[in-house]
PDB file of C-alpha atoms in Angstrom:
ATOM      1  CA  MET A   1      95.834  11.851 156.268  1.00 52.00           C
ATOM      2  CA  LYS A   2      92.336  10.462 156.511  1.00 54.00           C
ATOM      3  CA  LYS A   3      91.124  13.951 157.453  1.00 54.00           C
ATOM      4  CA  ILE A   4      92.139  15.588 154.147  1.00 55.00           C
ATOM      5  CA  PRO A   5      89.644  13.692 151.921  1.00 53.00           C
ATOM      6  CA  PHE A   6      86.957  14.265 154.526  1.00 48.00           C
ATOM      7  CA  ILE A   7      87.654  18.035 154.691  1.00 52.00           C
ATOM      8  CA  ALA A   8      87.852  18.284 150.873  1.00 48.00           C
ATOM      9  CA  SER A   9      84.512  16.445 150.541  1.00 52.00           C
ATOM     10  CA  PHE A  10      82.951  18.695 153.180  1.00 48.00           C
ATOM     11  CA  LEU A  11      84.176  21.864 151.384  1.00 46.00           C
ATOM     12  CA  LEU A  12      82.837  20.617 148.037  1.00 48.00           C
ATOM     13  CA  VAL A  13      79.422  19.879 149.571  1.00 50.00           C
ATOM     14  CA  VAL A  14      79.308  23.346 151.192  1.00 49.00           C
ATOM     15  CA  PHE A  15      80.443  25.043 147.970  1.00 49.00           C
ATOM     16  CA  PHE A  16      77.823  23.354 145.796  1.00 53.00           C
ATOM     17  CA  SER A  17      75.087  23.847 148.390  1.00 55.00           C
ATOM     18  CA  CYS A  18      75.754  27.584 148.515  1.00 53.00           C
ATOM     19  CA  LYS A  19      75.857  27.845 144.741  1.00 52.00           C
ATOM     20  CA  ASP A  20      72.533  25.996 144.403  1.00 50.00           C
ATOM     21  CA  ASN A  21      70.928  28.171 147.132  1.00 50.00           C
ATOM     22  CA  HIS A  22      72.068  31.372 145.362  1.00 49.00           C
ATOM     23  CA  GLN A  23      70.492  30.135 142.128  1.00 52.00           C
ATOM     24  CA  LYS A  24      67.178  29.385 143.907  1.00 51.00           C
ATOM     25  CA  THR A  25      67.191  32.841 145.554  1.00 49.00           C
ATOM     26  CA  THR A  26      67.799  34.496 142.172  1.00 49.00           C
ATOM     27  CA  GLU A  27      64.971  32.444 140.618  1.00 53.00           C
ATOM     28  CA  LYS A  28      62.597  33.475 143.455  1.00 53.00           C
ATOM     29  CA  ALA A  29      63.476  37.167 143.047  1.00 51.00           C
ATOM     30  CA  THR A  30      62.913  36.977 139.298  1.00 50.00           C
ATOM     31  CA  SER A  31      59.556  35.225 139.637  1.00 50.00           C
ATOM     32  CA  THR A  32      58.419  37.738 142.313  1.00 49.00           C
ATOM     33  CA  GLU A  33      59.306  40.646 140.017  1.00 51.00           C
ATOM     34  CA  GLU A  34      57.396  39.082 137.147  1.00 59.00           C
ATOM     35  CA  LYS A  35      54.244  38.656 139.266  1.00 62.00           C
ATOM     36  CA  GLN A  36      54.025  42.311 140.330  1.00 58.00           C
ATOM     37  CA  PRO A  37      50.958  43.987 138.827  1.00 58.00           C
ATOM     38  CA  PRO A  38      51.422  46.870 136.393  1.00 58.00           C
ATOM     39  CA  LEU A  39      51.196  50.383 137.772  1.00 56.00           C
ATOM     40  CA  ALA A  40      47.645  51.435 138.495  1.00 58.00           C
ATOM     41  CA  PRO A  41      46.366  54.444 136.591  1.00 62.00           C
ATOM     42  CA  GLN A  42      46.499  57.728 138.449  1.00 92.00           C
ATOM     43  CA  LYS A  43      43.542  60.106 138.349  1.00 95.00           C
ATOM     44  CA  LEU A  44      43.480  63.886 138.817  1.00 95.00           C
ATOM     45  CA  CYS A  45      40.386  66.084 138.857  1.00 96.00           C
ATOM     46  CA  PHE A  46      39.951  69.835 138.428  1.00 96.00           C
ATOM     47  CA  GLN A  47      37.025  72.236 138.487  1.00 95.00           C
ATOM     48  CA  ALA A  48      36.306  75.932 138.043  1.00 93.00           C
ATOM     49  CA  TYR A  49      33.300  78.183 138.437  1.00 88.00           C
ATOM     50  CA  GLU A  50      33.067  81.305 136.302  1.00 78.00           C
ATOM     51  CA  ASP A  51      30.585  84.156 135.891  1.00 69.00           C
ATOM     52  CA  ASN A  52      29.293  84.159 139.501  1.00 70.00           C
ATOM     53  CA  HIS A  53      29.255  80.356 139.666  1.00 69.00           C
ATOM     54  CA  ASN A  54      26.945  80.075 136.658  1.00 81.00           C
ATOM     55  CA  ASP A  55      29.542  78.534 134.311  1.00 88.00           C
ATOM     56  CA  ILE A  56      31.143  75.249 135.367  1.00 92.00           C
ATOM     57  CA  VAL A  57      34.322  73.733 133.934  1.00 93.00           C
ATOM     58  CA  GLU A  58      35.302  70.122 134.748  1.00 96.00           C
ATOM     59  CA  LEU A  59      38.500  68.273 133.904  1.00 97.00           C
ATOM     60  CA  ALA A  60      39.243  64.677 134.936  1.00 97.00           C
ATOM     61  CA  LEU A  61      42.475  63.041 133.759  1.00 97.00           C
ATOM     62  CA  ASN A  62      43.574  59.408 133.941  1.00 96.00           C
ATOM     63  CA  PHE A  63      47.274  58.579 133.625  1.00 96.00           C
ATOM     64  CA  LYS A  64      48.730  55.221 132.695  1.00 95.00           C
ATOM     65  CA  GLY A  65      52.431  55.744 132.196  1.00 93.00           C
ATOM     66  CA  ASP A  66      52.729  58.667 129.771  1.00 95.00           C
ATOM     67  CA  ALA A  67      49.321  58.008 128.170  1.00 97.00           C
ATOM     68  CA  VAL A  68      46.510  60.331 129.248  1.00 97.00           C
ATOM     69  CA  THR A  69      42.752  59.989 128.796  1.00 97.00           C
ATOM     70  CA  GLY A  70      40.031  62.040 130.348  1.00 97.00           C
ATOM     71  CA  ILE A  71      36.991  64.261 130.103  1.00 97.00           C
ATOM     72  CA  TYR A  72      36.775  68.002 129.702  1.00 96.00           C
ATOM     73  CA  ASN A  73      33.348  69.584 130.071  1.00 95.00           C
ATOM     74  CA  TRP A  74      32.219  73.200 129.930  1.00 91.00           C
ATOM     75  CA  PHE A  75      28.713  74.032 131.114  1.00 90.00           C
ATOM     76  CA  PRO A  76      27.982  77.727 130.490  1.00 87.00           C
ATOM     77  CA  ALA A  77      24.843  79.230 131.983  1.00 83.00           C
ATOM     78  CA  GLU A  78      23.412  80.700 128.793  1.00 79.00           C
ATOM     79  CA  LYS A  79      25.108  78.848 125.930  1.00 78.00           C
ATOM     80  CA  ASP A  80      25.284  75.350 124.510  1.00 84.00           C
ATOM     81  CA  LYS A  81      27.383  73.049 126.669  1.00 89.00           C
ATOM     82  CA  ARG A  82      30.593  71.436 125.473  1.00 91.00           C
ATOM     83  CA  GLU A  83      31.257  67.862 126.612  1.00 94.00           C
ATOM     84  CA  GLY A  84      34.196  65.854 125.381  1.00 97.00           C
ATOM     85  CA  LYS A  85      37.113  63.515 125.795  1.00 98.00           C
ATOM     86  CA  ILE A  86      40.843  64.092 125.868  1.00 98.00           C
ATOM     87  CA  LEU A  87      43.404  61.677 124.480  1.00 98.00           C
ATOM     88  CA  GLY A  88      47.076  62.571 124.702  1.00 98.00           C
ATOM     89  CA  ASN A  89      50.543  62.054 126.150  1.00 97.00           C
ATOM     90  CA  LYS A  90      52.290  63.545 129.145  1.00 96.00           C
ATOM     91  CA  ALA A  91      55.853  64.870 129.123  1.00 96.00           C
ATOM     92  CA  GLY A  92      56.863  66.316 132.468  1.00 95.00           C
ATOM     93  CA  LYS A  93      53.969  68.473 133.662  1.00 95.00           C
ATOM     94  CA  THR A  94      52.595  69.132 130.164  1.00 97.00           C
ATOM     95  CA  ILE A  95      49.956  67.114 128.337  1.00 97.00           C
ATOM     96  CA  LYS A  96      49.522  67.432 124.576  1.00 97.00           C
ATOM     97  CA  GLY A  97      46.698  65.749 122.753  1.00 97.00           C
ATOM     98  CA  ASP A  98      43.320  66.026 121.088  1.00 97.00           C
ATOM     99  CA  TYR A  99      40.025  67.180 122.543  1.00 97.00           C
ATOM    100  CA  THR A 100      37.002  65.626 120.826  1.00 97.00           C
ATOM    101  CA  PHE A 101      33.681  67.131 121.907  1.00 96.00           C
ATOM    102  CA  MET A 102      30.045  67.742 121.056  1.00 93.00           C
ATOM    103  CA  GLN A 103      28.706  71.292 120.884  1.00 89.00           C
ATOM    104  CA  GLU A 104      25.562  72.550 119.195  1.00 87.00           C
ATOM    105  CA  GLY A 105      24.871  69.042 117.913  1.00 88.00           C
ATOM    106  CA  LYS A 106      28.191  68.767 116.053  1.00 93.00           C
ATOM    107  CA  GLN A 107      31.221  66.673 116.889  1.00 95.00           C
ATOM    108  CA  GLN A 108      34.434  68.677 116.730  1.00 94.00           C
ATOM    109  CA  LYS A 109      38.102  68.040 117.390  1.00 96.00           C
ATOM    110  CA  GLN A 110      40.753  70.504 118.561  1.00 96.00           C
ATOM    111  CA  PRO A 111      44.342  70.228 119.727  1.00 97.00           C
ATOM    112  CA  VAL A 112      44.739  70.750 123.475  1.00 97.00           C
ATOM    113  CA  VAL A 113      47.662  71.525 125.798  1.00 97.00           C
ATOM    114  CA  ILE A 114      47.272  71.151 129.549  1.00 97.00           C
ATOM    115  CA  LYS A 115      49.932  72.469 131.935  1.00 97.00           C
ATOM    116  CA  LEU A 116      49.771  70.957 135.404  1.00 96.00           C
ATOM    117  CA  THR A 117      50.861  72.415 138.742  1.00 95.00           C
ATOM    118  CA  ASP A 118      50.424  70.982 142.223  1.00 93.00           C
ATOM    119  CA  SER A 119      47.146  72.841 142.715  1.00 95.00           C
ATOM    120  CA  SER A 120      45.793  73.681 139.242  1.00 96.00           C
ATOM    121  CA  ALA A 121      45.810  73.070 135.505  1.00 96.00           C
ATOM    122  CA  THR A 122      45.783  75.512 132.597  1.00 96.00           C
ATOM    123  CA  ILE A 123      43.855  74.166 129.610  1.00 96.00           C
ATOM    124  CA  THR A 124      44.564  75.668 126.184  1.00 95.00           C
ATOM    125  CA  THR A 125      42.480  74.589 123.211  1.00 94.00           C
ATOM    126  CA  ASN A 126      43.672  75.516 119.717  1.00 92.00           C
ATOM    127  CA  PRO A 127      47.089  76.559 121.081  1.00 92.00           C
ATOM    128  CA  ASP A 128      48.843  79.215 118.972  1.00 92.00           C
ATOM    129  CA  MET A 129      45.919  79.221 116.520  1.00 92.00           C
ATOM    130  CA  GLU A 130      42.898  81.355 115.761  1.00 92.00           C
ATOM    131  CA  GLY A 131      40.242  80.612 118.362  1.00 88.00           C
ATOM    132  CA  GLU A 132      42.727  79.821 121.138  1.00 91.00           C
ATOM    133  CA  VAL A 133      40.957  79.549 124.516  1.00 90.00           C
ATOM    134  CA  LYS A 134      42.754  79.342 127.877  1.00 92.00           C
ATOM    135  CA  LEU A 135      41.087  78.332 131.134  1.00 91.00           C
ATOM    136  CA  LYS A 136      42.563  77.726 134.574  1.00 94.00           C
ATOM    137  CA  VAL A 137      40.966  75.118 136.822  1.00 95.00           C
ATOM    138  CA  LYS A 138      41.721  74.232 140.448  1.00 96.00           C
ATOM    139  CA  LYS A 139      42.537  70.744 141.658  1.00 95.00           C
ATOM    140  CA  THR A 140      39.689  69.036 143.483  1.00 94.00           C
ATOM    141  CA  TYR A 141      38.787  65.599 144.797  1.00 92.00           C
ATOM    142  CA  CYS A 142      37.692  63.069 142.219  1.00 91.00           C
ATOM    143  CA  ARG A 143      34.155  61.736 142.595  1.00 82.00           C
TER     144      ARG A 143
END
């Protein structure tokens, strides 16, 4: 008879100890998840040489979630260069956004669509509009 209260007390202590330990483990897991840093931006770079390596096209894209920023530069051998920035959003392997650039001393803005593959990107400025330009660039290492 004296053993029953002792066993019941022991079981209650074990039960509450386990419950308290589970709560502490859950709290630790939650605090560890909260302390994880946000995803680092990913960067992809592309380049192309045209007209016997006289024209150079550069594209560098930075991804943070679905947001995309980057630069897109065109350095033709015998014309005014075009240097600018891209701001857009990525859905799948397609980026849609705006390309703001300087050319011939004037700032201009055009819509841009960039389609990505594992080894290249196709850049289309003014898609489906008058003055549409398409260029394909190959993936390269970022400097």
